[in-house]
XYZ file of C-alpha atoms in Angstrom:
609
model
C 0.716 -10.782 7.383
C 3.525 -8.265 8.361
C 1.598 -6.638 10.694
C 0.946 -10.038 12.646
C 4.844 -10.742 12.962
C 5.435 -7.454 14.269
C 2.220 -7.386 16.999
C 4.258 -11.274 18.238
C 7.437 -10.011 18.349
C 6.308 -7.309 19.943
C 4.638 -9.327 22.767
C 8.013 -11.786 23.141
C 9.811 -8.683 24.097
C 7.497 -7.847 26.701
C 7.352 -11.619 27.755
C 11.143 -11.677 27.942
C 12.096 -8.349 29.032
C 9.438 -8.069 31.722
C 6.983 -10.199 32.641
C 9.678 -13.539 32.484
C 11.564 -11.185 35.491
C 8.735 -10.184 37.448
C 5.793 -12.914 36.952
C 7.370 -15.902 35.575
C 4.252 -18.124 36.017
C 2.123 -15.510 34.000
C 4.535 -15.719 30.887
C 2.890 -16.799 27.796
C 3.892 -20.286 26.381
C 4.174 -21.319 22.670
C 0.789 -22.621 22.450
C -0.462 -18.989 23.576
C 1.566 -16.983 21.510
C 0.443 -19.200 18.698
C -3.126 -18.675 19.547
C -2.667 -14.657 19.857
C -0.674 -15.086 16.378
C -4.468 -17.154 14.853
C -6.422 -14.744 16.123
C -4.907 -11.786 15.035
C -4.239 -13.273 11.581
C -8.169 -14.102 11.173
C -9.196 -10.989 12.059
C -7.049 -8.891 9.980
C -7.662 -11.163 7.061
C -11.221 -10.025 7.710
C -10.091 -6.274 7.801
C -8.027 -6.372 4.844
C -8.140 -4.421 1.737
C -10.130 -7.659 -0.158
C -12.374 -7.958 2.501
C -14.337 -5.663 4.623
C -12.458 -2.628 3.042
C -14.749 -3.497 -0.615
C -17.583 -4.462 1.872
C -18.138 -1.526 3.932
C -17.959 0.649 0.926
C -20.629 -1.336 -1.802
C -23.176 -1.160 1.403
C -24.156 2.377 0.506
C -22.387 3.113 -2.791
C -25.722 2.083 -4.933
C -27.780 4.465 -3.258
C -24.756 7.645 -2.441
C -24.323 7.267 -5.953
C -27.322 6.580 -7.908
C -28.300 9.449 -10.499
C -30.884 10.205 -13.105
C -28.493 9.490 -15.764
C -27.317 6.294 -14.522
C -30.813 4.627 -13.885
C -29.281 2.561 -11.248
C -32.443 3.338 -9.158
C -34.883 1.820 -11.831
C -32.065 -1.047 -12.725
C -32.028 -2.781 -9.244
C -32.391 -0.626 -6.481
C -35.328 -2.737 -5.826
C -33.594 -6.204 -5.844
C -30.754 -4.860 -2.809
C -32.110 -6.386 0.423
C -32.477 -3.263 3.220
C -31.346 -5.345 6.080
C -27.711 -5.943 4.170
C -27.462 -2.797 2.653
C -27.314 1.046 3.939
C -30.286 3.605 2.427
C -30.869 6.155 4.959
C -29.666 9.336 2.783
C -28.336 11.071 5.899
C -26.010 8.577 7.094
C -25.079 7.948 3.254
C -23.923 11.733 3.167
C -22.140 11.791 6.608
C -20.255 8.261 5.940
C -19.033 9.503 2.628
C -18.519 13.197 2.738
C -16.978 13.010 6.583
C -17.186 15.711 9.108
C -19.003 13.505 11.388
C -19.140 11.080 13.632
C -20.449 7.425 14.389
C -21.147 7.527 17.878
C -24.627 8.937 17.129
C -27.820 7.035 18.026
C -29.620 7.472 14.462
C -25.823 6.454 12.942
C -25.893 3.392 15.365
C -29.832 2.576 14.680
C -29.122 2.112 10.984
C -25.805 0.157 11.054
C -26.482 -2.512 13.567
C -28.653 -4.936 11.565
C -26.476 -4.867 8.553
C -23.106 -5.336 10.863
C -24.650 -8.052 12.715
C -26.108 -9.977 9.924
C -22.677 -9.585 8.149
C -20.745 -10.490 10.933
C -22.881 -14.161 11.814
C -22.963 -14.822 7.325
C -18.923 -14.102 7.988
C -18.803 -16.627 10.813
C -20.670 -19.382 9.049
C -18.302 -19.183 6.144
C -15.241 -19.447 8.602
C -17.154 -22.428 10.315
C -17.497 -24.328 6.910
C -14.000 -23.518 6.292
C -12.319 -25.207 9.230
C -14.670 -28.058 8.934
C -13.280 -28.405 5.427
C -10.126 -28.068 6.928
C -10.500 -30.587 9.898
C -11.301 -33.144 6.642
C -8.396 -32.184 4.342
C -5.747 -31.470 7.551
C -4.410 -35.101 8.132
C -3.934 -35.704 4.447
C -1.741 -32.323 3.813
C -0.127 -32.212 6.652
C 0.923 -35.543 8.032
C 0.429 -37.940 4.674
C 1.709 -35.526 2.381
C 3.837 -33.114 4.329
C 3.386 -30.200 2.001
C 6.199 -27.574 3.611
C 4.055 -24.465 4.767
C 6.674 -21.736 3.902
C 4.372 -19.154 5.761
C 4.430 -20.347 8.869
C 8.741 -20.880 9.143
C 8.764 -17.280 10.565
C 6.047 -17.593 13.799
C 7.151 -21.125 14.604
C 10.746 -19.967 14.211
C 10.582 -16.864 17.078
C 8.130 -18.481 19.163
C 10.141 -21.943 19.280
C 10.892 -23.393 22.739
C 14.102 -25.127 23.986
C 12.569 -25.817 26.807
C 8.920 -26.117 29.120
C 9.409 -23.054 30.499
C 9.446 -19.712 28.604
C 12.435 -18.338 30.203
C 15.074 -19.839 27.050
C 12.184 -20.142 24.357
C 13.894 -18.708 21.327
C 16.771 -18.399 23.201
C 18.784 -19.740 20.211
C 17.140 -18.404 17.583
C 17.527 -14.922 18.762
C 21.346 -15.222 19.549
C 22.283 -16.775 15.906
C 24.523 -14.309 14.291
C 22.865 -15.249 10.725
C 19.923 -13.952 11.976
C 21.079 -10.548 12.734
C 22.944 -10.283 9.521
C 19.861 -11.098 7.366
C 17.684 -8.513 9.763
C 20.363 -5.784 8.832
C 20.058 -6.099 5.169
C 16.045 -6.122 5.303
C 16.256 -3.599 7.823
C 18.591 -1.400 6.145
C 16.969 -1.211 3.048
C 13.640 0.198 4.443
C 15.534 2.441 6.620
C 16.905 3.748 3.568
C 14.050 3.914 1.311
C 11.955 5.187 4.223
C 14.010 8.174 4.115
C 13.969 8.685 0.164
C 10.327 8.761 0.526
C 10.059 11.733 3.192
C 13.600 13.427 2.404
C 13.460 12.922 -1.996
C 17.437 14.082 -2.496
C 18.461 11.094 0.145
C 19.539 7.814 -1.867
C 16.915 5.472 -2.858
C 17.459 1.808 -3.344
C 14.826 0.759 -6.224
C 13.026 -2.603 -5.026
C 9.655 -2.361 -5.011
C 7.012 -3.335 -7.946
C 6.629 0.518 -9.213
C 10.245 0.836 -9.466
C 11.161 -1.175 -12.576
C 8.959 -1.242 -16.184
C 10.595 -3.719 -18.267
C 7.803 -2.785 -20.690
C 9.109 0.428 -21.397
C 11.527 -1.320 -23.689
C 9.071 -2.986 -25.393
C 7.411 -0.235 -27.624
C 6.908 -1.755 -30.579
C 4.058 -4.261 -32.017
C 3.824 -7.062 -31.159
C 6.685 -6.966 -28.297
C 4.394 -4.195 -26.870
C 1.741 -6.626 -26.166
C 3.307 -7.208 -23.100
C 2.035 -4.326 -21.727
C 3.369 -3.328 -17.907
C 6.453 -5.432 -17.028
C 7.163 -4.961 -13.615
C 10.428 -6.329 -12.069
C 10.276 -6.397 -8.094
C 13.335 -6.989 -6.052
C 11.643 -7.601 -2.366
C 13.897 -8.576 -0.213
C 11.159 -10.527 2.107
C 9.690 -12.381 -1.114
C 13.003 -13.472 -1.954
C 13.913 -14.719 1.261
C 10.065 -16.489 1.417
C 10.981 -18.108 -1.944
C 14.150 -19.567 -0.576
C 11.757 -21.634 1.995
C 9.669 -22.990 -1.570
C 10.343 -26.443 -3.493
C 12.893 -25.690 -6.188
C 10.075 -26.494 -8.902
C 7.595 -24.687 -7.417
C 9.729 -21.664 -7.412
C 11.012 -22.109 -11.394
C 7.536 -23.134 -12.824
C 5.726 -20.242 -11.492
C 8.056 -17.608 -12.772
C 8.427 -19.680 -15.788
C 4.907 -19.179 -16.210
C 4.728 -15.727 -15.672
C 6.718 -15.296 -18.492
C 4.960 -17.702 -20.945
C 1.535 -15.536 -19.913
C 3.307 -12.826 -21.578
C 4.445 -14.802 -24.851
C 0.929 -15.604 -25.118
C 0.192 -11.810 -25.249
C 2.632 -11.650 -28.163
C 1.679 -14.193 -29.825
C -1.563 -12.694 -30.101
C -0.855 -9.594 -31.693
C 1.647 -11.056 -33.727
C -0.482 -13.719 -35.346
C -3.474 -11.165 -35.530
C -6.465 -13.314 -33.500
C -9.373 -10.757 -34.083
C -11.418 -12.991 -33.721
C -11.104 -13.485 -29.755
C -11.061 -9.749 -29.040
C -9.788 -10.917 -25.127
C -7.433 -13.696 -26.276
C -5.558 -15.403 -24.253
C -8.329 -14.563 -22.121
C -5.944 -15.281 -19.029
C -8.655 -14.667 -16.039
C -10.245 -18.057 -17.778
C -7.182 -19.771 -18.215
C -6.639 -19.222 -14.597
C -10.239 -20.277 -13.324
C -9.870 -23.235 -15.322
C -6.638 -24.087 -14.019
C -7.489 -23.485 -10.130
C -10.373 -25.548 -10.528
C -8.190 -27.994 -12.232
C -6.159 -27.830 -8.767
C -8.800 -28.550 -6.758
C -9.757 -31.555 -8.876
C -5.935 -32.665 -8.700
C -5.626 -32.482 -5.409
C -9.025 -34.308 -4.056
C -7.869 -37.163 -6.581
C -4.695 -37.364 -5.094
C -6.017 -37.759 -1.753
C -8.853 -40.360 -2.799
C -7.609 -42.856 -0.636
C -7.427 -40.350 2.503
C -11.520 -39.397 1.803
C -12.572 -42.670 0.974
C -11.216 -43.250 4.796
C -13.172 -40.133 5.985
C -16.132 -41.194 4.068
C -16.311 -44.832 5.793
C -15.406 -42.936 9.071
C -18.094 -40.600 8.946
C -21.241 -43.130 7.598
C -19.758 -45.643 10.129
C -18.727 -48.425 6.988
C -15.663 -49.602 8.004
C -14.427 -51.612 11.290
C -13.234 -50.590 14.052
C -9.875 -51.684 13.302
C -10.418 -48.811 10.167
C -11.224 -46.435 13.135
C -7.957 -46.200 14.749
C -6.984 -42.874 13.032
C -9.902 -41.310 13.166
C -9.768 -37.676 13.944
C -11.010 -37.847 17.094
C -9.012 -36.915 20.704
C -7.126 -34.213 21.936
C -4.880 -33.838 18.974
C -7.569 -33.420 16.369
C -9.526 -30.456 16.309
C -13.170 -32.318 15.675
C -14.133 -36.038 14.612
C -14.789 -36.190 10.744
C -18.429 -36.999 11.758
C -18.662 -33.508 13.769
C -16.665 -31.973 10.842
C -19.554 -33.003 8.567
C -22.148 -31.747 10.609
C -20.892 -28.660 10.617
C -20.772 -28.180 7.234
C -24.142 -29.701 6.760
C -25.634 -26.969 9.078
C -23.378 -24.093 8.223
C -24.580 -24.880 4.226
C -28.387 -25.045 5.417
C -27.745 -21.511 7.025
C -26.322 -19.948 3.937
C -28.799 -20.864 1.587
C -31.433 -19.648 3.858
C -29.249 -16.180 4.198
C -28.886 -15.935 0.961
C -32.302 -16.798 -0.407
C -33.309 -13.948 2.137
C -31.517 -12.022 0.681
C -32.792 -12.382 -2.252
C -30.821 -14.969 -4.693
C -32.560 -17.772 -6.565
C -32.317 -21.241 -4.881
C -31.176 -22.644 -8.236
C -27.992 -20.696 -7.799
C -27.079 -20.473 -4.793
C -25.196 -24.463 -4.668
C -23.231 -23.806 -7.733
C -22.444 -20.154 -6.341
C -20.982 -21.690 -3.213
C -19.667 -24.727 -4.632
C -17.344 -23.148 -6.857
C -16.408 -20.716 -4.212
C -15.440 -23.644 -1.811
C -13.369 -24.933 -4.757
C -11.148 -22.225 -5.593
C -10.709 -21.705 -1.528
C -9.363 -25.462 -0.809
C -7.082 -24.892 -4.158
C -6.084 -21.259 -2.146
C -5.264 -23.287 0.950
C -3.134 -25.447 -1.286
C -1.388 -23.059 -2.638
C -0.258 -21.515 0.369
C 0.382 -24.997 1.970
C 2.589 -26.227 -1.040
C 4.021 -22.662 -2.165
C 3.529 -20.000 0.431
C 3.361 -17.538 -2.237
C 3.010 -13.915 -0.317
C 0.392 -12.869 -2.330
C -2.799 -14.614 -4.636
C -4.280 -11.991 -5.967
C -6.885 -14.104 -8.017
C -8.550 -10.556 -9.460
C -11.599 -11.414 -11.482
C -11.673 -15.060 -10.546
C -15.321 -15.574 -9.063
C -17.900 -17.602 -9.383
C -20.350 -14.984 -10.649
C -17.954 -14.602 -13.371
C -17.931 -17.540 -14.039
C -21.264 -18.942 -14.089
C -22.060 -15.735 -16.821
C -19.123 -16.903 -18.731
C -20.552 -20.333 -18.500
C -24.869 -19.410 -18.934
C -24.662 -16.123 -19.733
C -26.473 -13.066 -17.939
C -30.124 -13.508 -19.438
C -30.290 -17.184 -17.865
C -28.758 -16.159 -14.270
C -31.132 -12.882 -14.264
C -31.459 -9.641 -12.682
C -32.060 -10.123 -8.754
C -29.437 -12.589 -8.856
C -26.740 -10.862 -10.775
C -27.934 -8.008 -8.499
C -27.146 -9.569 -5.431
C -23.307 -10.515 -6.820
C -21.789 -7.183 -5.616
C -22.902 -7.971 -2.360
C -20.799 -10.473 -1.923
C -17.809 -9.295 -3.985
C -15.886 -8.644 -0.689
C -15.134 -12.669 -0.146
C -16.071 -13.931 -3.329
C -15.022 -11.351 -6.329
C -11.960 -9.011 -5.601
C -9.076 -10.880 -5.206
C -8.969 -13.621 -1.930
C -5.567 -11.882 -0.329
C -6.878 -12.297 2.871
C -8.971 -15.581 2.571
C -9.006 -17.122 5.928
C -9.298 -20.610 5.157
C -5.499 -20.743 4.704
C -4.614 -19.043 7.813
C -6.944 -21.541 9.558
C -5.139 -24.631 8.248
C -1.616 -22.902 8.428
C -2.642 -22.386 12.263
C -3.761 -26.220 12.432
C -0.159 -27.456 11.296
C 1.429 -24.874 13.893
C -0.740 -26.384 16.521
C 0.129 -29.892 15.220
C 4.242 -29.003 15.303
C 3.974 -27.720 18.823
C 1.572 -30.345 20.205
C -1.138 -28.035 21.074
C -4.844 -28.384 22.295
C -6.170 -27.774 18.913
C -10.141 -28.210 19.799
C -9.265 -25.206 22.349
C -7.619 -23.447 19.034
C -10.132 -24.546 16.737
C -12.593 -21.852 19.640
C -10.412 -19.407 19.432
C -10.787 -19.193 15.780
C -14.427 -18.867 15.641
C -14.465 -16.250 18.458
C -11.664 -14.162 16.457
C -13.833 -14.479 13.615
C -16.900 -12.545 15.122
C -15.049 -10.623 16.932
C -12.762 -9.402 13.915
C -15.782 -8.718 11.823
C -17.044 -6.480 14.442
C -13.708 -4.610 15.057
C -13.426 -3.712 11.355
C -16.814 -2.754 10.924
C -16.495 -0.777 14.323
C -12.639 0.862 12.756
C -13.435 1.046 9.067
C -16.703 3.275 9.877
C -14.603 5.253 12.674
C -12.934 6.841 10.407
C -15.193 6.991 7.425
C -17.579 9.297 9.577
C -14.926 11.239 10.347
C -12.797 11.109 7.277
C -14.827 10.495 4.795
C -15.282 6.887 2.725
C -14.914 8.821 -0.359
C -11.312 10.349 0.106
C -9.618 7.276 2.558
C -7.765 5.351 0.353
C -9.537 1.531 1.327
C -11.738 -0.877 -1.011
C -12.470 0.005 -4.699
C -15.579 2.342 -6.054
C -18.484 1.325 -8.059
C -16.857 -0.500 -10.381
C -18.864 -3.431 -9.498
C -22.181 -1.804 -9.441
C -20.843 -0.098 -13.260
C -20.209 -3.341 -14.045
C -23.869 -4.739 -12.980
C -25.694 -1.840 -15.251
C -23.822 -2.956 -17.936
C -24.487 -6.731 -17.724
C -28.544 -5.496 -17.203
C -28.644 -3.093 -19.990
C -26.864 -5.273 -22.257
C -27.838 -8.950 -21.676
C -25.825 -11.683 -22.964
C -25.933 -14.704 -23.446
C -22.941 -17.822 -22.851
C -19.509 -17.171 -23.933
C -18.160 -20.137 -25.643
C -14.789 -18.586 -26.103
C -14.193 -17.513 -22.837
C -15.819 -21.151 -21.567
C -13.502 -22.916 -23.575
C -10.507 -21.615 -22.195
C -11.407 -22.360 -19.063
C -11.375 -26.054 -20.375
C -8.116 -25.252 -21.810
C -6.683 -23.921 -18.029
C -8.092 -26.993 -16.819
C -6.656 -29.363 -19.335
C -3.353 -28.156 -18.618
C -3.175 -28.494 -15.108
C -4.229 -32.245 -15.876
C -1.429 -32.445 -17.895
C 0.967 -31.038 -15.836
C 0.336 -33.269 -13.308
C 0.094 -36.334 -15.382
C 3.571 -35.390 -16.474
C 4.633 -34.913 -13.039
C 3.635 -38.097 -11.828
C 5.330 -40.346 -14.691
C 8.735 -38.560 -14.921
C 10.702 -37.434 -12.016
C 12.492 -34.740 -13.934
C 9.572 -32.853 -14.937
C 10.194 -29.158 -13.876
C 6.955 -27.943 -13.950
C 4.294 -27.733 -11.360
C 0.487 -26.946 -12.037
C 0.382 -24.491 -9.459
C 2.912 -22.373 -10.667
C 0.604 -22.436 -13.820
C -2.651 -21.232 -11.901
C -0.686 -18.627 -9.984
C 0.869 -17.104 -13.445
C -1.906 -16.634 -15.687
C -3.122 -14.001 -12.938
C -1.463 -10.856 -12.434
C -1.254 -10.958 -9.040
C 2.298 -12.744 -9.729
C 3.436 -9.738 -11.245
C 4.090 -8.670 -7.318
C 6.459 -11.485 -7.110
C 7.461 -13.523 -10.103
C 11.109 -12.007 -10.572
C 11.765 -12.024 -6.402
C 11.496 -16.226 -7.304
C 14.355 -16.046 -9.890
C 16.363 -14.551 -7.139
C 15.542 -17.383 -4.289
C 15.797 -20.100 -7.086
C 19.069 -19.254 -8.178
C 20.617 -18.691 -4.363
C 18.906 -22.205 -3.587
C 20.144 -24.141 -6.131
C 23.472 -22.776 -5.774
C 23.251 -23.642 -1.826
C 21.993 -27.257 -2.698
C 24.783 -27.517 -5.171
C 27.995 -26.718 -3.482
C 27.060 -26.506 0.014
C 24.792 -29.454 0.813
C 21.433 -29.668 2.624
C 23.335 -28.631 5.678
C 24.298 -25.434 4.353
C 20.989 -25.285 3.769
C 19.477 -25.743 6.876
C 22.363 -23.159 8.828
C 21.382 -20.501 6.353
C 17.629 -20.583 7.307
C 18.249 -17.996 9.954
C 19.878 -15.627 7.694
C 16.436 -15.405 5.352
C 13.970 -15.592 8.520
C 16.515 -12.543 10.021
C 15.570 -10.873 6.118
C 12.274 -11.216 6.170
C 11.660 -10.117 10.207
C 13.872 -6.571 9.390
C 11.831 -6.031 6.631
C 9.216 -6.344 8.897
C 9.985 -4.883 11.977
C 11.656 -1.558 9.915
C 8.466 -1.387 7.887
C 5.929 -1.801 10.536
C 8.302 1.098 11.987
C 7.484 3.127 8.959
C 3.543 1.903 9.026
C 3.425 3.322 13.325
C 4.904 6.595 12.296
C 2.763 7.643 9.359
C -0.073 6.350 11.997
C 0.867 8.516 14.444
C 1.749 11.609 12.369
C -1.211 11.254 10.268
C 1.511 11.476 6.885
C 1.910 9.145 3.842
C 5.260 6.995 4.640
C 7.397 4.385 2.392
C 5.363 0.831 1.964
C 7.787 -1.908 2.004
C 5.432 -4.043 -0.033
C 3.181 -1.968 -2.592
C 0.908 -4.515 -4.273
């Protein structure tokens, strides 16, 4: 998160510039910074444009919207729970038409209960997600040392040469690389920010809208491929250079079989399977492939946890327990917590007016793409995992079809399409255990961390309920360009007008998704030269890599060719250079971001995805 980067840097310059001159003993340390850095990360992953910004606007959408002609009144009006939901006509208008305000005791009366009950489902989740983490942490991070690209930036300007913070990032800052790197990044937004408010000034052409290869595709079957976006981003590249080599080739690779397999469709004629190669299911298949891949690679690891926490093995077995100051909860505690936090959402849930039957697989699934998500920004750090349409309610209608799962529970789905549904860009689980190994580098007090989480979790949900409604009553929700409209609720009267029942097709390529991945790894495992990585397959067969996928070509090739001629340590002295690209980028975009803030005009977006 850009906007995270800039909010630390911006607090190491006041650190340095003033406080470190005046009040040395109140300077922040490493472990704070890193803490302000968690927080802030949580809470806007909770913000974001997956999240709350789909929430806030599917409270109230069903009833703003509902018409004679679209029945959604007789359809399942009745099956929406009032104390998740907004109904009060009044506030309906004012939120979505604007011209008001929220600081209004009726506005205030109506929104509390829905806020609150949103905010404490929000926190459970994030409570069952570090649990999850505090189980799969030591396996990750110190058994398997998967390379968290993500976090080479924070660690990298908040690093310490010494106790005090007088010299920390000293070095960093002063390395010439660094500054070189930050020009480029920085130069390019400066220029493009000007293109975008001056239109005759020069404009360099980086972004995802600025290249179609598509265009040159216009006849059948090459026009199958449909939008072929090309994205130069200077950031991503510089991200992908921090990425295992394979990791990096397989998921562009990939990208670009997806879109063979959209050829190869039209050219062989498949009428048959009207959404062949039906890549949503390819990719649900293959991310729950992932999760299966990894938990079996790290059998050994939770058959350890699993003695720990029913007390089977000896207390010679105990030794690494994760227990003490350097763990962030015992296994045992860990357990608990997910024991309880499970108990609570079933009970929300069920009160809210889902089908016990359905609520375990529901969650289950959910929890299984999220600890694949978490792997996939461990392993890859890719900047973006847009997993659109990958959801267990998807799922489970692909899988038993709409008649079986029935009306109050497919009517409850849009509810919780702002965690579960959209697209998981700002899933927090991730940022939780990307935080953890942080904490772990810098030899932190990670139970203290593991608090601060929690707290930035409420606290975030009830800052961007409290913003996102701030200006809705005064803007408007209907014209501020955040969340989506009704598609979802379109989408629901369609599936209950039109029942269906299982899809075999669509169910079967799931099994094909997941067979792959098994295969993947199994080649992976018995010859070293295998290129290809499973994860690079899960990521592809989404578009969300379209954001990305030709920025990895870039860092591949620059890698390879650094590996090649100049040796690992040309490797390690150009790191600066491509954290000093990805911080201008940053900094001169978040520049861009404060100015259209504060003068209330559109300005350039470094990253449009």
């Amino acid at each position: 998160m850009w906007h995270v980067i800039l909010n630390l840097l911006t607090l190491i310059l006041i650190n340095r510039l003033l406080v470190d001159r005046k009040f040395p003993q109140k300077s922040l340390t490493q472990g704070e910074l890193i803490t302000i850095y968690t927080m802030l990360s949580l809470a806007g992953g909770i913000a974001g444009r997956d999240s709350y910004q789909i929430l806030v606007p599917v409270m109230g959408w069903a009833f703003e919207f509902a018409t004679p002609e679209n029945e959604w009144n007789q359809l399942f009006h009745r099956f929406l729970p009032d104390w998740l939901i907004l109904r009060e006509p009044d506030v309906l208008h004012q939120l979505y038409r604007g011209d008001s305000t929220l600081y209004k005791w009726p506005t205030l009366r109506v929104l509390v209960a829905p806020v609150l009950w949103w905010s404490l489902f929000v926190l459970v989740l994030g409570l069952i997600m570090f649990c999850l983490n505090v189980l799969i942490r030591k396996q990750w991070i110190q058994n398997e040392k998967l390379s968290y690209p993500i976090i080479q930036l924070p660690l990298a300007i908040t690093q310490s040469n010494d106790s005090h913070w007088q010299v920390q990032g000293s070095r960093f800052f002063r390395n010439r690389l660094l500054w070189a790197g930050f020009s480029i990044g920085g130069a390019i937004n400066i220029i493009n920010g000007i293109h975008h408010l001056v239109p005759s000034f020069p404009h360099l052409p980086v972004t995802y809208l600025d290249y179609n290869l598509g265009q040159y595709f216009t006849n059948k079957p090459w026009s199958a491929v449909g939008r072929f976006p090309f994205p130069i981003y200077p950031f991503v590249i510089a991200i992908g250079f921090f990425l295992p080599l394979d990791l990096a080739f397989s998921t562009w690779f990939f990208y670009l079989f997806r879109k063979v397999q959209q050829v190869a469709g039209v050219a062989l004629g498949i009428k048959a399977l009207p959404a062949f190669p039906y890549l949503n299911q390819q990719s649900t298949g293959a991310w729950l492939g992932l999760f299966v891949v990894v938990m079996w690679a790290g059998r050994t690891h939770f058959r350890s946890v699993f003695r720990q926490v029913f007390s089977l093995s000896s207390s010679t077995e105990n030794i690494n327990d994760e227990s003490g100051k350097d763990s962030p909860m015992s296994y045992r505690l860990a357990c608990i917590g997910i024991l309880f936090g499970s108990i609570a959402i079933v009970l929300f849930c069920h009160q809210a007016g889902l089908s016990l039957w359905i609520i375990p697989p529901f969650f289950f699934i959910f929890f299984m793409l999220s600890i694949a998500i978490t792997r996939a920004r461990a392993e890859l750090g890719p900047p973006t995992h847009e997993l659109a349409g990958m959801n267990p309610g998807n799922l489970m209608v692909d899988l038993i079809g709409t008649r079986q799962i029935g009306a109050n529970n497919l009517s409850i789905f849009p509810l919780f399409w702002f965690f579960a549904g959209r697209g998981y860009r700002g899933h927090l689980m991730p940022h939780q255990l990307e935080c953890l190994k942080m904490a772990e580098q810098t030899r932190m007090n990670v139970q203290k961390l593991g608090l601060a989480m929690l707290v930035a979790i409420f606290l975030g949900s009830l800052s961007a309920f409290w913003a996102l409604y701030h200006l809705a009553f005064i803007e408007g929700l209907g014209v501020i360009p955040i969340g989506h409209d009704s598609g979802v609720f379109r989408m629901l009267a369609g599936r209950l007008n039109h029942p269906t029942p299982a899809d075999l097709p669509a169910t079967s390529f799931m099994g094909v998704g997941m067979l792959t991945t098994f295969l993947l790894m199994f080649l992976r495992t018995r010859f070293l030269w295998w290129p290809l990585h499973p994860l690079g397959y899960a990521l592809s067969m989404n578009f969300g890599i379209d954001y990305i996928w030709s920025c990895l070509i870039f860092s591949s090739i620059i890698k390879r060719i650094i590996l090649s001629y100049g040796g690992v340590g040309t490797y390690r002295r150009a790191i600066p250079f491509f954290l000093g690209v990805i911080l201008g980028e940053y900094v001169i975009g978040g520049f861009w971001s404060l100015i259209g803030v504060i003068l209330q005009y559109k300005t350039y977006d470094f990253y449009f995805a």
